[in-house]
Coordinates of C-alpha atoms in Angstrom, one line a residue:
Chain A
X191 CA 201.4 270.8 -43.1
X192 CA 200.0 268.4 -46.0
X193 CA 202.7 267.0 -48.3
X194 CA 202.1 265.3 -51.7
X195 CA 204.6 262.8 -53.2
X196 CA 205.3 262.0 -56.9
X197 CA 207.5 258.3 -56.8
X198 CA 207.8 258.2 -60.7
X199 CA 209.9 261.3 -62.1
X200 CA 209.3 259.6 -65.0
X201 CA 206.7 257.3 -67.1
X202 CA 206.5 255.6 -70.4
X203 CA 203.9 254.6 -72.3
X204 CA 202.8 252.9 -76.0
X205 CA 200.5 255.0 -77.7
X206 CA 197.0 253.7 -77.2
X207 CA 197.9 251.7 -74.0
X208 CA 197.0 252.4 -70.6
X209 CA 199.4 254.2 -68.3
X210 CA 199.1 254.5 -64.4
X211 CA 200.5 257.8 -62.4
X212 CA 200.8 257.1 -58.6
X213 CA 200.9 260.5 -56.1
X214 CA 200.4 259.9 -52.1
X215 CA 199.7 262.6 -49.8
X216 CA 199.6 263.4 -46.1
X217 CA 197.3 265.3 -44.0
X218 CA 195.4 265.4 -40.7
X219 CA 192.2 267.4 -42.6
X220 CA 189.4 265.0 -43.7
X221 CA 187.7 267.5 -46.3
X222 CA 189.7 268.6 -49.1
X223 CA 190.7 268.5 -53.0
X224 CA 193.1 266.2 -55.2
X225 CA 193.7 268.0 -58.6
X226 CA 195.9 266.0 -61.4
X227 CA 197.5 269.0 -63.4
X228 CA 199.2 268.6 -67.0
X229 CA 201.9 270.6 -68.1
X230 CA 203.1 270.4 -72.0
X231 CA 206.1 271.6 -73.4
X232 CA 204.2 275.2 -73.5
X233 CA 204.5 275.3 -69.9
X234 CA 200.6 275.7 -69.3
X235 CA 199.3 274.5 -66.7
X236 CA 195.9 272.7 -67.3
X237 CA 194.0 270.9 -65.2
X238 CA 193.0 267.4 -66.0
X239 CA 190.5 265.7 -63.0
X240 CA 190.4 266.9 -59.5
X241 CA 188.2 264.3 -57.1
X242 CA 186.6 265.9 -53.8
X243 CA 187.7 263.8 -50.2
X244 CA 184.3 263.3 -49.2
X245 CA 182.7 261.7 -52.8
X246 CA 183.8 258.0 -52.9
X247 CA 183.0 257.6 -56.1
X248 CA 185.9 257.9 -58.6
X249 CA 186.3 260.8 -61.0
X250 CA 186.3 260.1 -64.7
X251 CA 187.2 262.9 -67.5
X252 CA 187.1 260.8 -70.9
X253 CA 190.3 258.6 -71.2
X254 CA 191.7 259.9 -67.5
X255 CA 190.6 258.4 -64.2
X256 CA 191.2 258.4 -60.3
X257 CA 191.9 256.0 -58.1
X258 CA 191.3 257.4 -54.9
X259 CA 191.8 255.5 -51.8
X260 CA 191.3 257.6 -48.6
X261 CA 192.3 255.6 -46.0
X262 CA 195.4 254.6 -47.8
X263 CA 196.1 258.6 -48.8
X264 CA 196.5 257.5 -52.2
X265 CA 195.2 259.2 -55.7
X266 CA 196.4 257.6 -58.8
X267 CA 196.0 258.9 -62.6
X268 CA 194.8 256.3 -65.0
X269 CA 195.4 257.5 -68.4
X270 CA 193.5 255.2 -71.3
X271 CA 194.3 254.8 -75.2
X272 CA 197.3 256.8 -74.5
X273 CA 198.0 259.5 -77.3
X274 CA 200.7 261.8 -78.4
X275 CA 199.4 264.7 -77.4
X276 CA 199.3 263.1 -73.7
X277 CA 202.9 263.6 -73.5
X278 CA 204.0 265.7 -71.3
X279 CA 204.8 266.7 -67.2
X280 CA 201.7 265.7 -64.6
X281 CA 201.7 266.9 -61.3
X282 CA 199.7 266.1 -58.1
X283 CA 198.3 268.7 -56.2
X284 CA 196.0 268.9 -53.0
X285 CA 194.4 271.8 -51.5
X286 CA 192.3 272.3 -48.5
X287 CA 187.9 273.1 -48.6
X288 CA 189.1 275.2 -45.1
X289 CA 188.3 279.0 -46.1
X290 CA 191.9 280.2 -45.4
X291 CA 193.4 277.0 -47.0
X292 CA 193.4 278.4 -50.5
X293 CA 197.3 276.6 -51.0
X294 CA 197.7 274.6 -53.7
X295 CA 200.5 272.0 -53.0
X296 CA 202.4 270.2 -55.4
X297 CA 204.1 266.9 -55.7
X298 CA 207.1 266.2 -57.5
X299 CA 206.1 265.8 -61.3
X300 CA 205.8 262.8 -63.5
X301 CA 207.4 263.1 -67.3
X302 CA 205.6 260.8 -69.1
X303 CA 206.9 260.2 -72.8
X304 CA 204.3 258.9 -75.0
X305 CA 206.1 256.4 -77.7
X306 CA 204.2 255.7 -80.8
Chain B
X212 CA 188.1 285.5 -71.7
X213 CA 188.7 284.4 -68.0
X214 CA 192.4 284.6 -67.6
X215 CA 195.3 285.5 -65.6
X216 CA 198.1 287.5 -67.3
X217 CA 201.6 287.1 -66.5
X218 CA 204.3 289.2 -67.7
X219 CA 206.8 288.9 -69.4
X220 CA 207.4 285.6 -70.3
X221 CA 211.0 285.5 -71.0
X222 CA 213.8 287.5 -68.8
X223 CA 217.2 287.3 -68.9
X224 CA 218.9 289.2 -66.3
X225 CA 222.3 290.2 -64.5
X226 CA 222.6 289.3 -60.7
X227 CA 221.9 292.3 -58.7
X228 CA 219.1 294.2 -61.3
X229 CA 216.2 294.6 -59.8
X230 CA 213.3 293.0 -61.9
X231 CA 209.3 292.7 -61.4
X232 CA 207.2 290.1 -63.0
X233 CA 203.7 291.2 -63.4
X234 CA 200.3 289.3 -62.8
X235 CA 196.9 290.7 -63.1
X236 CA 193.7 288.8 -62.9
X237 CA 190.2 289.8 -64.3
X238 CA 188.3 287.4 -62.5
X239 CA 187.5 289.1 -59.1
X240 CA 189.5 286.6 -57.4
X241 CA 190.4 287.2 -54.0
X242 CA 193.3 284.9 -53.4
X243 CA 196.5 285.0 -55.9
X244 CA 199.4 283.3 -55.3
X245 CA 203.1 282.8 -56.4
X246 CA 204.6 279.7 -57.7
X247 CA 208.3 278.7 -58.9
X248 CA 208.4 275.2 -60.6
X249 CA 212.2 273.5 -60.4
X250 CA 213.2 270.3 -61.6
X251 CA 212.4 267.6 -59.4
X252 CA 210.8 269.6 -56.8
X253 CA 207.3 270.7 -58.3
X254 CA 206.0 273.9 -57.9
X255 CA 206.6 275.3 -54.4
X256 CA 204.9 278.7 -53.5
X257 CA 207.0 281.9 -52.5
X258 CA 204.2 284.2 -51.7
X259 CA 200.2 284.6 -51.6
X260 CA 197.8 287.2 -50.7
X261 CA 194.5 286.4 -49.3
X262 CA 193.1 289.9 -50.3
X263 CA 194.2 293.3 -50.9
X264 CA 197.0 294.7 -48.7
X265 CA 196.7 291.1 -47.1
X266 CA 200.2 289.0 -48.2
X267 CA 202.2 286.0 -46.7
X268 CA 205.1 284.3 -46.3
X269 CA 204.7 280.7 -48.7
X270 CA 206.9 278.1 -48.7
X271 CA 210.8 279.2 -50.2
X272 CA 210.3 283.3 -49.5
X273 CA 213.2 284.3 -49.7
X274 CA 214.6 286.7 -51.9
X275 CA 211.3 288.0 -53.0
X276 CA 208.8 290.5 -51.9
X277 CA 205.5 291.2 -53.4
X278 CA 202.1 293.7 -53.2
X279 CA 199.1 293.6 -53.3
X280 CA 197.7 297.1 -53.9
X281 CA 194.6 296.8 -55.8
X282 CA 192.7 293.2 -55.8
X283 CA 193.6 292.3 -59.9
X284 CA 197.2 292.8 -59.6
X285 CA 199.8 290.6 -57.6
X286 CA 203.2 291.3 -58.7
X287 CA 206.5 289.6 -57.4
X288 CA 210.1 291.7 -57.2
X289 CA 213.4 290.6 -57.2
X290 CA 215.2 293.5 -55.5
X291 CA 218.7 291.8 -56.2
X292 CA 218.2 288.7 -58.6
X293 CA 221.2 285.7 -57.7
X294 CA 221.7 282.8 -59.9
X295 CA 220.0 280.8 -57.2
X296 CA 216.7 282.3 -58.2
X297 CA 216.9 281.0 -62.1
X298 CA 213.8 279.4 -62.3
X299 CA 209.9 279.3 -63.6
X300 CA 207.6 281.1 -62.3
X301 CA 203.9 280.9 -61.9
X302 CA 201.2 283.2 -60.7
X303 CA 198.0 281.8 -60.2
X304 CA 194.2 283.1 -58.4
X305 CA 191.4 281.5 -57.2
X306 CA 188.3 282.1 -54.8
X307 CA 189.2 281.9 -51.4
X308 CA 185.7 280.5 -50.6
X309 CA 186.4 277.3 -49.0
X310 CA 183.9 275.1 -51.4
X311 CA 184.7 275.3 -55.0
X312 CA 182.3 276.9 -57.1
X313 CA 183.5 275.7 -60.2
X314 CA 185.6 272.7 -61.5
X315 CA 188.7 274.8 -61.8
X316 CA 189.4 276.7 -58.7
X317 CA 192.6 277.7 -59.8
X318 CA 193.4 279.7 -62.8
X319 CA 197.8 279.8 -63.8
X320 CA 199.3 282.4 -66.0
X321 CA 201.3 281.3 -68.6
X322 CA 204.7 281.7 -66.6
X323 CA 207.7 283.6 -66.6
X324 CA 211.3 282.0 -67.9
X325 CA 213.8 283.9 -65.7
X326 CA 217.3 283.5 -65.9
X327 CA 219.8 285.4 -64.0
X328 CA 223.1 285.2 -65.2

């Protein structure tokens, strides 16, 4: 079974700095998705980046980036010109291309307070 | 509007009332799932069902039951809500296809608050 881990229940961050998210996973499979999912205080769950196993290249959505390192099972959130509104609960999630492995799983969570 | 709809989104309850939080989907999606989101531990899934009258076991089943009689609609039971069971909750679909068609895969509802006192 896969398993994704969250070290950092919680992160701080100036406004307009640069904040760092780190998740790991485990898994056997060598084909599969790595979502980074925001959750504000209105409990919505909103997808930020997700980066697919077998593209190298790093996935970039404005201010937020991946660093994904395969080998190393690794898939960090770079958020940029940190704002306010950036505030809020991230999680890490992974979930199998295999037809019947439709799961979503979850890490931890990472609070990250946004000071101005 | 592409959405999943989750209801209601605030419960309060006694231990031992049955309850039912509803989910419908309008998205054709085959697989819907179950979530519940606790402090610390993330969102673990309780239930899923890969198509109609096709459900399974997730991770923290217990407690729980759910149907799936018709492909939009997904909802989760309490038969007899503890205190244990206070939590958020999340219903969520997707494609089951393995390759993702689209950059969001998964769609959430806008969860459930319960509380069972």
């Amino acid at each position: 079974a896969q398993t994704v881990t969250q070290s950092q229940p919680e992160m701080s961050v100036q406004e307009a700095e640069t904040v760092t998210l780190s998740c790991t996973y485990d898994t056997s499979e060598s084909d599969y998705y790595l979502f980074w999912y925001k959750q504000p205080p209105s409990r919505q769950m909103i997808l930020v980046i997700r980066q697919e196993a077998y593209k190298q290249q790093n996935a970039t959505e404005n201010r937020f980036s991946v660093n994904f390192q395969k080998a190393a099972k690794s898939f960090s959130l770079k958020i940029s010109d940190s704002q306010l509104g950036d505030a809020a609960m991230y999680f890490c999630a992974y979930r199998s291309v295999q037809t019947s492995g439709s799961r979503l799983t979850f890490g931890e969570g990472t609070q990250l307070t946004v000071n101005p | 509007e592409a959405q999943v709809t989750q209801n209601p989104r605030y419960l309060i309850t006694v231990t031992g009332k049955k309850l039912t939080v509803t989910c419908s989907q309008n998205m054709n999606h085959e697989y819907m799932s179950w979530y519940r989101q606790d402090p610390g531990l993330g969102l673990r899934q309780i239930y899923y069902s890969m198509n109609v009258e096709a459900t399974d076991k997730g991770d923290v089943p217990e407690g729980y039951k759910v149907s799936r009689k018709e492909k939009r609609n997904f909802p989760l039971i309490l038969e007899s809500p503890s205190p244990n069971q206070t939590s958020l909750y999340f219903c969520a679909s997707s494609p089951s296809s393995g390759r993702l068609r689209d950059n969001y895969g998964y769609t959430f509802g806008s969860g459930t608050r319960l509380t069972v006192v």
